[in-house]
């Protein structure tokens, strides 16, 4: 009733984080929105309740992928230095998957890990593809698992602490859980974010 006189777009992010019963309640409520309102629901897992309205976004078109890489290059010089041919190769090898594009871009030029160059990253993807047919193997888990070897002790502490939260957590919340000072925690957070493992919230300090 409160929305009936307004034109509103409601965004429900990460629907998969809710229990099944909660997801059904959210979707039932959204189905009763006034005609003047719309809703955008995101989920990393398929939900049959959304089947009639679902839009798969697991692959970017080439222009969108170039825009993503350009945005990443503003913060990461090795990405900005990629040639047109290298961007084309990266797009083809990742299938335009934005998660893989972001992850590989975050590894280029680093001093740790096994994907510091484009050739090494492509070889890693090929290895993951071959292993994908092995029982119980998840290619994304295989690729991201390589990062564990490059964590510092502080990064491990911070990531373990963040696993307890379902919402953006201010840095101050992490300090008593990790035993780190604020500067050390922020340094660890920067390292994790640079490797595309964390996303900074819009609110300051989260």
JSON list of C-alpha atoms in Angstrom, two decimals, residues 127-204:
[
{"chain": "A", "resi": 127, "resn": "UNK", "atom": "CA", "xyz": [43.99, -27.57, -16.42]},
{"chain": "A", "resi": 128, "resn": "UNK", "atom": "CA", "xyz": [40.73, -26.79, -14.63]},
{"chain": "A", "resi": 129, "resn": "UNK", "atom": "CA", "xyz": [38.75, -27.65, -17.76]},
{"chain": "A", "resi": 130, "resn": "UNK", "atom": "CA", "xyz": [40.43, -31.06, -18.03]},
{"chain": "A", "resi": 131, "resn": "UNK", "atom": "CA", "xyz": [39.75, -31.75, -14.36]},
{"chain": "A", "resi": 132, "resn": "UNK", "atom": "CA", "xyz": [36.11, -30.68, -14.67]},
{"chain": "A", "resi": 133, "resn": "UNK", "atom": "CA", "xyz": [35.18, -34.18, -15.84]},
{"chain": "A", "resi": 134, "resn": "UNK", "atom": "CA", "xyz": [36.58, -35.79, -12.73]},
{"chain": "A", "resi": 135, "resn": "UNK", "atom": "CA", "xyz": [33.88, -36.81, -10.20]},
{"chain": "A", "resi": 136, "resn": "UNK", "atom": "CA", "xyz": [33.19, -34.12, -7.60]},
{"chain": "A", "resi": 137, "resn": "UNK", "atom": "CA", "xyz": [35.45, -31.55, -9.25]},
{"chain": "A", "resi": 138, "resn": "UNK", "atom": "CA", "xyz": [34.39, -27.91, -9.45]},
{"chain": "A", "resi": 139, "resn": "UNK", "atom": "CA", "xyz": [36.53, -25.88, -11.91]},
{"chain": "A", "resi": 140, "resn": "UNK", "atom": "CA", "xyz": [35.86, -22.57, -10.15]},
{"chain": "A", "resi": 141, "resn": "UNK", "atom": "CA", "xyz": [36.77, -24.08, -6.79]},
{"chain": "A", "resi": 142, "resn": "UNK", "atom": "CA", "xyz": [39.95, -25.46, -8.38]},
{"chain": "A", "resi": 143, "resn": "UNK", "atom": "CA", "xyz": [40.94, -22.10, -9.85]},
{"chain": "A", "resi": 144, "resn": "UNK", "atom": "CA", "xyz": [40.13, -20.05, -6.75]},
{"chain": "A", "resi": 145, "resn": "UNK", "atom": "CA", "xyz": [41.75, -22.65, -4.49]},
{"chain": "A", "resi": 146, "resn": "UNK", "atom": "CA", "xyz": [45.14, -21.62, -5.84]},
{"chain": "A", "resi": 147, "resn": "UNK", "atom": "CA", "xyz": [44.79, -18.33, -3.97]},
{"chain": "A", "resi": 148, "resn": "UNK", "atom": "CA", "xyz": [44.90, -20.02, -0.58]},
{"chain": "A", "resi": 149, "resn": "UNK", "atom": "CA", "xyz": [48.60, -20.68, -1.11]},
{"chain": "A", "resi": 150, "resn": "UNK", "atom": "CA", "xyz": [49.26, -16.97, -1.49]},
{"chain": "A", "resi": 151, "resn": "UNK", "atom": "CA", "xyz": [47.46, -15.75, 1.67]},
{"chain": "A", "resi": 152, "resn": "UNK", "atom": "CA", "xyz": [49.44, -14.07, 4.41]},
{"chain": "A", "resi": 153, "resn": "UNK", "atom": "CA", "xyz": [48.63, -15.06, 7.99]},
{"chain": "A", "resi": 154, "resn": "UNK", "atom": "CA", "xyz": [46.74, -11.77, 8.48]},
{"chain": "A", "resi": 155, "resn": "UNK", "atom": "CA", "xyz": [44.71, -12.30, 5.30]},
{"chain": "A", "resi": 156, "resn": "UNK", "atom": "CA", "xyz": [43.71, -15.75, 6.49]},
{"chain": "A", "resi": 157, "resn": "UNK", "atom": "CA", "xyz": [42.57, -14.34, 9.84]},
{"chain": "A", "resi": 158, "resn": "UNK", "atom": "CA", "xyz": [40.53, -11.58, 8.22]},
{"chain": "A", "resi": 159, "resn": "UNK", "atom": "CA", "xyz": [38.87, -13.88, 5.69]},
{"chain": "A", "resi": 160, "resn": "UNK", "atom": "CA", "xyz": [38.01, -16.40, 8.42]},
{"chain": "A", "resi": 161, "resn": "UNK", "atom": "CA", "xyz": [36.46, -13.62, 10.51]},
{"chain": "A", "resi": 162, "resn": "UNK", "atom": "CA", "xyz": [34.42, -12.31, 7.58]},
{"chain": "A", "resi": 163, "resn": "UNK", "atom": "CA", "xyz": [32.95, -15.76, 7.03]},
{"chain": "A", "resi": 164, "resn": "UNK", "atom": "CA", "xyz": [30.87, -15.23, 10.17]},
{"chain": "A", "resi": 165, "resn": "UNK", "atom": "CA", "xyz": [28.97, -12.28, 8.69]},
{"chain": "A", "resi": 166, "resn": "UNK", "atom": "CA", "xyz": [26.12, -12.34, 6.18]},
{"chain": "A", "resi": 167, "resn": "UNK", "atom": "CA", "xyz": [26.17, -8.54, 5.73]},
{"chain": "A", "resi": 168, "resn": "UNK", "atom": "CA", "xyz": [28.93, -5.96, 5.18]},
{"chain": "A", "resi": 169, "resn": "UNK", "atom": "CA", "xyz": [31.07, -5.80, 8.30]},
{"chain": "A", "resi": 170, "resn": "UNK", "atom": "CA", "xyz": [32.84, -2.64, 9.52]},
{"chain": "A", "resi": 171, "resn": "UNK", "atom": "CA", "xyz": [36.57, -3.03, 10.01]},
{"chain": "A", "resi": 172, "resn": "UNK", "atom": "CA", "xyz": [36.19, -2.41, 13.75]},
{"chain": "A", "resi": 173, "resn": "UNK", "atom": "CA", "xyz": [34.15, -5.61, 14.08]},
{"chain": "A", "resi": 174, "resn": "UNK", "atom": "CA", "xyz": [37.06, -7.65, 12.75]},
{"chain": "A", "resi": 175, "resn": "UNK", "atom": "CA", "xyz": [39.70, -6.36, 15.15]},
{"chain": "A", "resi": 176, "resn": "UNK", "atom": "CA", "xyz": [38.74, -8.32, 18.30]},
{"chain": "A", "resi": 177, "resn": "UNK", "atom": "CA", "xyz": [38.10, -11.45, 16.23]},
{"chain": "A", "resi": 178, "resn": "UNK", "atom": "CA", "xyz": [41.48, -11.39, 14.51]},
{"chain": "A", "resi": 179, "resn": "UNK", "atom": "CA", "xyz": [43.66, -9.80, 17.19]},
{"chain": "A", "resi": 180, "resn": "UNK", "atom": "CA", "xyz": [44.99, -7.39, 14.55]},
{"chain": "A", "resi": 181, "resn": "UNK", "atom": "CA", "xyz": [45.46, -3.65, 14.71]},
{"chain": "A", "resi": 182, "resn": "UNK", "atom": "CA", "xyz": [43.37, -1.50, 12.39]},
{"chain": "A", "resi": 183, "resn": "UNK", "atom": "CA", "xyz": [46.22, -0.81, 9.95]},
{"chain": "A", "resi": 184, "resn": "UNK", "atom": "CA", "xyz": [47.13, -4.51, 9.70]},
{"chain": "A", "resi": 185, "resn": "UNK", "atom": "CA", "xyz": [43.48, -5.45, 9.15]},
{"chain": "A", "resi": 186, "resn": "UNK", "atom": "CA", "xyz": [43.05, -2.80, 6.45]},
{"chain": "A", "resi": 187, "resn": "UNK", "atom": "CA", "xyz": [46.23, -3.98, 4.72]},
{"chain": "A", "resi": 188, "resn": "UNK", "atom": "CA", "xyz": [44.93, -7.55, 4.72]},
{"chain": "A", "resi": 189, "resn": "UNK", "atom": "CA", "xyz": [41.54, -6.40, 3.40]},
{"chain": "A", "resi": 190, "resn": "UNK", "atom": "CA", "xyz": [43.23, -4.47, 0.60]},
{"chain": "A", "resi": 191, "resn": "UNK", "atom": "CA", "xyz": [45.16, -7.57, -0.42]},
{"chain": "A", "resi": 192, "resn": "UNK", "atom": "CA", "xyz": [42.03, -9.73, -0.49]},
{"chain": "A", "resi": 193, "resn": "UNK", "atom": "CA", "xyz": [40.05, -7.10, -2.39]},
{"chain": "A", "resi": 194, "resn": "UNK", "atom": "CA", "xyz": [42.82, -6.69, -4.97]},
{"chain": "A", "resi": 195, "resn": "UNK", "atom": "CA", "xyz": [42.55, -10.41, -5.69]},
{"chain": "A", "resi": 196, "resn": "UNK", "atom": "CA", "xyz": [38.79, -10.10, -6.29]},
{"chain": "A", "resi": 197, "resn": "UNK", "atom": "CA", "xyz": [37.90, -12.07, -3.15]},
{"chain": "A", "resi": 198, "resn": "UNK", "atom": "CA", "xyz": [36.09, -9.21, -1.40]},
{"chain": "A", "resi": 199, "resn": "UNK", "atom": "CA", "xyz": [33.93, -6.31, -2.45]},
{"chain": "A", "resi": 200, "resn": "UNK", "atom": "CA", "xyz": [34.03, -3.08, -0.46]},
{"chain": "A", "resi": 201, "resn": "UNK", "atom": "CA", "xyz": [30.63, -1.80, 0.60]},
{"chain": "A", "resi": 202, "resn": "UNK", "atom": "CA", "xyz": [29.56, 1.74, -0.18]},
{"chain": "A", "resi": 203, "resn": "UNK", "atom": "CA", "xyz": [29.48, 2.67, 3.50]},
{"chain": "A", "resi": 204, "resn": "UNK", "atom": "CA", "xyz": [32.82, 3.92, 4.78]}
]
